[in-house]
Short mmCIF file of C-alpha atoms in Angstrom, two decimals:
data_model
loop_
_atom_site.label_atom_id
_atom_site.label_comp_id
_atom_site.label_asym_id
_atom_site.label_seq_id
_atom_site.Cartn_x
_atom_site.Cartn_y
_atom_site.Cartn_z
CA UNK H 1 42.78 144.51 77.03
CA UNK H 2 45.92 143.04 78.21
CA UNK H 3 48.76 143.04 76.12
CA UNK H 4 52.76 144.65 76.10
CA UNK H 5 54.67 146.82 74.14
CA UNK H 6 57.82 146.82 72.72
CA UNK H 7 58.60 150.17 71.30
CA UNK H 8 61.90 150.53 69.17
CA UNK H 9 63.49 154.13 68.87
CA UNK H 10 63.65 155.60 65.96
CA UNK H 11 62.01 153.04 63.48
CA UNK H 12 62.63 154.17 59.98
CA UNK H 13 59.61 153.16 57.76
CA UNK H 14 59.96 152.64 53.67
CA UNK H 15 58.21 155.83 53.66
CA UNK H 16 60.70 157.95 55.07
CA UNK H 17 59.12 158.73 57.97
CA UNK H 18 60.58 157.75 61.26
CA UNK H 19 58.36 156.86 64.26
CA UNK H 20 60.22 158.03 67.56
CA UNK H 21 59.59 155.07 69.12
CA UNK H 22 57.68 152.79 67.19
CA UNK H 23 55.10 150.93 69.56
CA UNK H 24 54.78 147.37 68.71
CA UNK H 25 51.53 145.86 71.13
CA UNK H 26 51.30 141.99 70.84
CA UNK H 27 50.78 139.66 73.46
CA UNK H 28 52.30 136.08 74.07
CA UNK H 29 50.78 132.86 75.39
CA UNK H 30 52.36 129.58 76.41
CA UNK H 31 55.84 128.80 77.64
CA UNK H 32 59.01 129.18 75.08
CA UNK H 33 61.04 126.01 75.76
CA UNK H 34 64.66 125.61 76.18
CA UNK H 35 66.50 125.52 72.87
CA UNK H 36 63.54 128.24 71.49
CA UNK H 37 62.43 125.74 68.53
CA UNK H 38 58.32 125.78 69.67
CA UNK H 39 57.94 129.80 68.91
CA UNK H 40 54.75 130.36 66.24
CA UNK H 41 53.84 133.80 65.20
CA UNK H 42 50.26 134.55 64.48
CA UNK H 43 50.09 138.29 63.30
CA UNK H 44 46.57 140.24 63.63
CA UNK H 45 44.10 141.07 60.54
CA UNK H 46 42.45 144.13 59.26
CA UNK H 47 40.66 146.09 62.42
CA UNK H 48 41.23 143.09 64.42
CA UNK H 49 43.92 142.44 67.99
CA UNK H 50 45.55 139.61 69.66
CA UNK H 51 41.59 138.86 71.01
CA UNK H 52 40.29 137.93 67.73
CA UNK H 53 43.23 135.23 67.16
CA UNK H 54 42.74 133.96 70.26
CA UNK H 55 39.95 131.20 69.53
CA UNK H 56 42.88 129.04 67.80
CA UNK H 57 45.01 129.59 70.97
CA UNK H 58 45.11 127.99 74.16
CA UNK H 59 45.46 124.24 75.64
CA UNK H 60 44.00 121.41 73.32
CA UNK H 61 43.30 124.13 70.27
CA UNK H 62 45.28 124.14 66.78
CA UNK H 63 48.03 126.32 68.91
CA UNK H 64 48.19 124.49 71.77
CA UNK H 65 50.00 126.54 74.22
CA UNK H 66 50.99 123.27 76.44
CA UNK H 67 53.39 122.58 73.26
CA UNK H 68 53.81 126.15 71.97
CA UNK H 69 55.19 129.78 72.30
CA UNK H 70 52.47 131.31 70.58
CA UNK H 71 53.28 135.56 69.66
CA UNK H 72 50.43 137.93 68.70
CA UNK H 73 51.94 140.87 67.18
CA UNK H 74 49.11 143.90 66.68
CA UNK H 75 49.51 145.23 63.00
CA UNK H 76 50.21 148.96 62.73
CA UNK H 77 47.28 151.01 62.66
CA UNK H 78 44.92 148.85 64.62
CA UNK H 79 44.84 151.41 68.05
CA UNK H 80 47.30 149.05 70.03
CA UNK H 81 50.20 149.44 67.96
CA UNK H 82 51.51 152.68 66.83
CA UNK H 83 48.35 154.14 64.85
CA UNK H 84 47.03 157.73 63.97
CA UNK H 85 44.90 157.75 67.18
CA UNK H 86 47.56 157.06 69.69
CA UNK H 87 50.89 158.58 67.96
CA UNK H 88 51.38 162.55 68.85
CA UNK H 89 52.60 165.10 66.42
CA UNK H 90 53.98 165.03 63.76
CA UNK H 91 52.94 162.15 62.99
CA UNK H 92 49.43 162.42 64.94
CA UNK H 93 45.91 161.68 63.00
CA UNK H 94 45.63 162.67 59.24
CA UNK H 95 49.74 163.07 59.42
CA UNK H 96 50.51 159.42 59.88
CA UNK H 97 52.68 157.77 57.43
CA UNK H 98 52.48 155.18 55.24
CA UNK H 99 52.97 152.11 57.01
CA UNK H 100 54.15 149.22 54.13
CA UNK H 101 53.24 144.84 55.38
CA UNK H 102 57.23 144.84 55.36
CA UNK H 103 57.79 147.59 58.07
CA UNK H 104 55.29 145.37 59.83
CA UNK H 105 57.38 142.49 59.65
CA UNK H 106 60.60 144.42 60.22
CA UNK H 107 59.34 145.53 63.67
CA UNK H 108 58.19 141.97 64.63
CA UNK H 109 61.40 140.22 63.48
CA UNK H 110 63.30 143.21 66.29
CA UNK H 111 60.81 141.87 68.60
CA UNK H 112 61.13 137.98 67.87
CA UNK H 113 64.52 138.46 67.48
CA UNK H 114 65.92 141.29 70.07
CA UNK H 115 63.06 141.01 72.26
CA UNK H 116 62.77 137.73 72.83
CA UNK H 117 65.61 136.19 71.97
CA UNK H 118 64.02 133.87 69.04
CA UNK H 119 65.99 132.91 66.14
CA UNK H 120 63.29 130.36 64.52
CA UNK H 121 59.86 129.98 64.29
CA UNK H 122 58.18 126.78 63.98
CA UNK H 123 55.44 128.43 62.63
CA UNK H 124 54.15 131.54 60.99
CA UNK H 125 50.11 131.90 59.88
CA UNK H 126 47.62 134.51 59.63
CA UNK H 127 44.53 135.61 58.22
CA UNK H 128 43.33 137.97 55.72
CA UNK H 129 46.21 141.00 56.37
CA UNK H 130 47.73 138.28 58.63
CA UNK H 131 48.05 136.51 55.64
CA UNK H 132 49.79 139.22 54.04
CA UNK H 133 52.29 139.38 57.03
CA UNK H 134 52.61 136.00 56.57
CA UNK H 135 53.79 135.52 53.02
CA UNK H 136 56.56 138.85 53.65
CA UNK H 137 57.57 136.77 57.10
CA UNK H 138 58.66 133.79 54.48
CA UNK H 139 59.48 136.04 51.90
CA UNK H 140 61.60 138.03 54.02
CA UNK H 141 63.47 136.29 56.53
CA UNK H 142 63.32 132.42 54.72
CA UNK H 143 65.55 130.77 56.71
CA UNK H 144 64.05 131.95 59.55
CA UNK H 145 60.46 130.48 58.90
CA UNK H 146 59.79 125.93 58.85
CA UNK H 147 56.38 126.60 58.00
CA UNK H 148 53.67 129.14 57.07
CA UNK H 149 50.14 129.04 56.87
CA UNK H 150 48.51 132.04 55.39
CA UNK H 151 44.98 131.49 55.27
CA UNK H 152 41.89 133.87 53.23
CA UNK H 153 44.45 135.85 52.61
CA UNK H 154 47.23 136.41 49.86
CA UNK H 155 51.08 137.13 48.63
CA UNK H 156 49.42 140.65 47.61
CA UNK H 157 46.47 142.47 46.72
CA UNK H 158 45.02 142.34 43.20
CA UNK H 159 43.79 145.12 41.60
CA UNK H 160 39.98 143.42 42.21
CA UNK H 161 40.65 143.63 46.24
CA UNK H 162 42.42 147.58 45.72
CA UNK H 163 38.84 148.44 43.76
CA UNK H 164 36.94 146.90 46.79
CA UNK H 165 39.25 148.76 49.15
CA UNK H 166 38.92 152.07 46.77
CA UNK H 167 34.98 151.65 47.64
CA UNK H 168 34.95 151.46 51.52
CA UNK H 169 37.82 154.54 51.62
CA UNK H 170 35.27 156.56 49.34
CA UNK H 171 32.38 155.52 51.62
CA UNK H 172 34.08 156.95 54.86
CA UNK H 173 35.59 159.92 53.17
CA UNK H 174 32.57 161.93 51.54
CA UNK H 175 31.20 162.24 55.26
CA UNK H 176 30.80 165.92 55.76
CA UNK H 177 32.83 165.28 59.10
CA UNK H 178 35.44 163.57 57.40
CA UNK H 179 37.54 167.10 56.84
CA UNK H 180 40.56 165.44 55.40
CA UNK H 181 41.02 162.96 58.75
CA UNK H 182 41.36 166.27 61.14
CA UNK H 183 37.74 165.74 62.12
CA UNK H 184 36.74 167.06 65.44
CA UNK H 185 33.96 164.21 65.88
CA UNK H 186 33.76 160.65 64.15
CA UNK H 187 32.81 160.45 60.97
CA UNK H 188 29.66 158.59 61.97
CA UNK H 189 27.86 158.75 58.76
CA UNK H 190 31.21 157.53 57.15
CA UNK H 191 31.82 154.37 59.29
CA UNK H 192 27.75 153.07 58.88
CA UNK H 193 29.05 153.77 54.77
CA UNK H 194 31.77 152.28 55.10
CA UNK H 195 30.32 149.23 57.25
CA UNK H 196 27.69 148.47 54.48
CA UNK H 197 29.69 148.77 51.93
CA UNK H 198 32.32 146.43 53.50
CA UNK H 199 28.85 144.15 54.38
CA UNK H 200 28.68 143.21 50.60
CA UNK H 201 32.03 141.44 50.65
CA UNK H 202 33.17 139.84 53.87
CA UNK H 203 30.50 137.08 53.33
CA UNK H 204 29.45 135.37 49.81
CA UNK H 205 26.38 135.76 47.89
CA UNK H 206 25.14 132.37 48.58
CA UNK H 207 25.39 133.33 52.48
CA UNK H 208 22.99 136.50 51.45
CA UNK H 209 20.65 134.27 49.53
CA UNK H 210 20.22 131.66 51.76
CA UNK H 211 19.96 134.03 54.75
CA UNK H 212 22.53 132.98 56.75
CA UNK H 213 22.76 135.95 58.68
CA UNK H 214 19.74 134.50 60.34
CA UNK H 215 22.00 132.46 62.33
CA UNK H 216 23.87 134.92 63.88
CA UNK H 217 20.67 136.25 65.45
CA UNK H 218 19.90 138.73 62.74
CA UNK H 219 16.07 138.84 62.45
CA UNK H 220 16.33 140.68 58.66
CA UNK H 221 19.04 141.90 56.05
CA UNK H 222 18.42 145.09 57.52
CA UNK H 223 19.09 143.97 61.18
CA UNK H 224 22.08 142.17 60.44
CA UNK H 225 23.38 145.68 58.42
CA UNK H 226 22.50 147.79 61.31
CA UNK H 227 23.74 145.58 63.92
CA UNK H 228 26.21 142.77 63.01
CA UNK H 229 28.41 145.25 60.59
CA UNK H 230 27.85 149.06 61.93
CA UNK H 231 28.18 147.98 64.92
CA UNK H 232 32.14 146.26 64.17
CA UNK H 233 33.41 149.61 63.00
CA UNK H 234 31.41 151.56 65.22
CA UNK H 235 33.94 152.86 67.65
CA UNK H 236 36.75 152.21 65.42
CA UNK H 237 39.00 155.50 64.54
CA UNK H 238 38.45 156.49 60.71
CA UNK H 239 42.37 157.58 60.80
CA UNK H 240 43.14 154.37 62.08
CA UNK H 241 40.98 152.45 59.33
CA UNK H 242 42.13 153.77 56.54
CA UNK H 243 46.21 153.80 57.89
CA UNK H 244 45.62 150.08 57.75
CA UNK H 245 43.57 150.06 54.25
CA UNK H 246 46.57 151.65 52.82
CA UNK H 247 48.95 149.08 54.19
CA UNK H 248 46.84 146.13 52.61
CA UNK H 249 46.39 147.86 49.41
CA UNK H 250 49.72 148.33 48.82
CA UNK H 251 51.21 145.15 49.80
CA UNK H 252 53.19 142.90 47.08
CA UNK H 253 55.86 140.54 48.17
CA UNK H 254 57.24 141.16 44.48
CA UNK H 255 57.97 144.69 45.93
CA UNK H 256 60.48 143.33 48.54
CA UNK H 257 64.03 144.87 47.73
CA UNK H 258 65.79 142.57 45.57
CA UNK H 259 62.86 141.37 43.83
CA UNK H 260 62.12 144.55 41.39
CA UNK H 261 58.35 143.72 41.87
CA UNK H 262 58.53 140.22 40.30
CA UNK H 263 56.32 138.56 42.66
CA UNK H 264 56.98 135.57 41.25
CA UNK H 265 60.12 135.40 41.54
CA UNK H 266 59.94 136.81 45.33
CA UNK H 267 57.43 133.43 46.15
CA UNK H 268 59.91 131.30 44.36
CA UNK H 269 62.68 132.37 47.36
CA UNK H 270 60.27 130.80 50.07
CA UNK H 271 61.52 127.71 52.18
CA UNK H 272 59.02 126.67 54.58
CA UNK H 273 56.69 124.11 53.95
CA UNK H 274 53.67 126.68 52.71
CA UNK H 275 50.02 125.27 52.93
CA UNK H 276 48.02 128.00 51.66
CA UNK H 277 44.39 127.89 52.88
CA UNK H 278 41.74 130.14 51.08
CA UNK H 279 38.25 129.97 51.26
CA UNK H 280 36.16 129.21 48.33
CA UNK H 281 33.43 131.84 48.44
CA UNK H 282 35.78 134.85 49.48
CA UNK H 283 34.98 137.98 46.96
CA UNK H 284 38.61 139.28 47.37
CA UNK H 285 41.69 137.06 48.11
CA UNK H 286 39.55 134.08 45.89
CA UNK H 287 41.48 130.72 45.61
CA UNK H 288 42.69 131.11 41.97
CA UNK H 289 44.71 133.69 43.38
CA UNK H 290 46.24 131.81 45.81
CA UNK H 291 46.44 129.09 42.99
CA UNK H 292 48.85 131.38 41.08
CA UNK H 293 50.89 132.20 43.96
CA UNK H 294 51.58 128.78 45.63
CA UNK H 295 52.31 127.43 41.70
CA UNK H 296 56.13 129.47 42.63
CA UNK H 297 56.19 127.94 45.96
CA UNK H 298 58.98 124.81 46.20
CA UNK H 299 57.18 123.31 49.11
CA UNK H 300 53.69 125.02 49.04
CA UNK H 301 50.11 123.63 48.73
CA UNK H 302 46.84 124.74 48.46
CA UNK H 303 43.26 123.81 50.77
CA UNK H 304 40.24 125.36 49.50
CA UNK H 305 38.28 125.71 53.21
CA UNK H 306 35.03 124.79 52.42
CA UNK H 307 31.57 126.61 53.52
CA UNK H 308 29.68 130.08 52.32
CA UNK H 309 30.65 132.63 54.50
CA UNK H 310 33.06 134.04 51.58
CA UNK H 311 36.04 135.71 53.53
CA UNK H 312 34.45 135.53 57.58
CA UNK H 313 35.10 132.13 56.83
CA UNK H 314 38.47 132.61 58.64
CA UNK H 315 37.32 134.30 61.74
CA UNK H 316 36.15 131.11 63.28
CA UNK H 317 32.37 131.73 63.74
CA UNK H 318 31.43 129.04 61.50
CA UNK H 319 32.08 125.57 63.30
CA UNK H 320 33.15 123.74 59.87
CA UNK H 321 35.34 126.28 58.71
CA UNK H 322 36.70 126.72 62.06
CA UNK H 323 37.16 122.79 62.40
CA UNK H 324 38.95 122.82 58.95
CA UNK H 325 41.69 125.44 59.81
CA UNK H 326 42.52 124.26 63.08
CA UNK H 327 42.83 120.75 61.82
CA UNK H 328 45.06 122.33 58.65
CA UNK H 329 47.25 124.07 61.20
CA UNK H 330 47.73 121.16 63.22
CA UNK H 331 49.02 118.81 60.24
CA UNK H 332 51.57 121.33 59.55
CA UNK H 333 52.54 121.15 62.81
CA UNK H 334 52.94 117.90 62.88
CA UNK H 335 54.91 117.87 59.64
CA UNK H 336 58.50 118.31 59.08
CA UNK H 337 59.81 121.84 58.22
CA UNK H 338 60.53 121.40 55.07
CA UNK H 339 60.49 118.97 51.88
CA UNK H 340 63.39 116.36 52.02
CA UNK H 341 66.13 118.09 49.72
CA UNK H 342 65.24 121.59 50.71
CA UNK H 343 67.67 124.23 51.81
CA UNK H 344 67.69 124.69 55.64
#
């Protein structure tokens, strides 16, 4: 998998902890032009690397990389990036700290910033915990950030989506294996737990009941359990799962400094043009959410993306949902930064 790192020395986390260096693994495609002013910033999801963002990248797509600088920064935990499986002690497996969205951010912005010499970006989007990334990028650094598109994702987790992340971190913990993350092989009955558990809410019921799965080659429910889901998280690191479940539970732009968890407040501080895009079947970062968030947002908007594959919908395996972001993206694009009036 090729990719580079930029490590930073010494990176204090909110936690306390300090990672000596910090690894940062991301990957850029495109050409960054002269003045700097075609940089977007596309930060990885939940389990996910710079590979699964890549069907939006790439000449002619939604990020077309004959026009833009496109960044892939991998989140924290995910393997690539500094993560329980590839940090050594202290800090090694079950040790790891607590890794927050904003130290996320804080590393990318050194990298954008110190790295690559990159003082605005045109663009920042994301999915699911790219999402999350997204809303603390705009949060965060708002002069920094024309627009942001964080899409079947949110500005942070409900208590709904911590319940549904409560049930997949009980489902890979009870595995006899497990022993408190210092386990001396996977956890395999875990991860098949934790897969099916996660099975019931990355697609929508109406994608079960009309046997949808069917069209990913799946000959049965069970088949598409055994195969299409055990399978994603079967060589995945159970450390390195749940370092990143914590992250996304705990995330809350309201929880910036400054902001004394007022969230509202916190999305009322954005200045890029914001077009929100959740899908309407996803079981944990639904659209009324979103709805409530972008209602604090000067210059933000909301696009329900259409279709019943619940929160997969923004993975781009299903061609209308697909269709829908990449055409969503490119408006923005085309747009100006911001809303005439609006601070620059």
């Amino acid at each position: 998998m090729t990719h580079d790192v930029y490590e930073i020395e010494d990176f204090v986390l909110e936690s306390g902890a300090t990672l000596r260096p910090a690894r940062l693994a991301y990957r850029t495609y495109g050409t960054l032009n002269a003045d700097r002013s075609n940089a977007v910033l596309f930060p990885t999801w939940f389990a996910g690397t710079h590979e699964a963002n890549e069907w939006l990248i790439g000449p002619g797509r939604a990020l077309d990389t004959d026009t833009y600088f496109v960044i892939v920064p991998n989140l924290f935990g995910n393997g690539l990036s500094s993560s329980p499986s590839n940090t050594p002690p202290p800090y090694d497996r079950a040790r790891f700290p607590a890794v927050s969205v904003r130290d996320n951010v804080a590393a990318q912005h050194r990298l954008v910033t110190e790295g690559l010499g990159i003082e605005r970006l045109a663009l920042v989007t994301g999915c699911s915990m790219g999402a999350l990334q997204t809303y603390q990028w705009a949060v965060s650094h708002p002069a920094m950030v024309e627009r942001a598109a964080p899409y079947c994702g949110a500005a942070r987790t409900s208590p709904h989506n911590q319940v549904f992340l409560e049930g997949v971190r009980a489902a890979l913990t009870t595995d006899q294996d497990w022993r408190g993350g210092w386990y001396e092989r996977p956890p395999r009955a875990g991860l098949r737990a934790f897969a099916r558990v996660y099975a019931g809410w990355g697609f929508s019921q109406a994608f079960y009941r009309t046997h949808a799965y069917r069209e990913l080659g799946a000959a049965s429910l069970e088949d598409f359990l055994a195969h299409f889901w055990e399978m994603n998280f079967h060589h995945a690191d159970a450390n390195d799962l749940l370092a990143m479940l914590d992250t996304w539970q705990r995330a809350d732009v309201g929880t910036t400094p400054g902001f004394d968890g007022d969230t509202a407040r916190a999305l009322g501080t954005i200045r890029a043009r914001l077009l929100a895009l959740p899908s309407e079947t996803d079981l944990y970062f639904p659209p009324a959410d979103e709805e409530w968030s972008v209602s604090f947002v000067p210059n933000g908007e909301v696009r329900e993306i259409p279709g019943i594959w619940g929160h997969l919908a923004g993975g781009g395996g299903e061609p209308k949902a697909a269709a829908f972001i990449a055409d969503a993206l490119r408006e923005l694009l085309a747009a100006p930064a911001r809303t005439e009036g609006a601070s620059a």
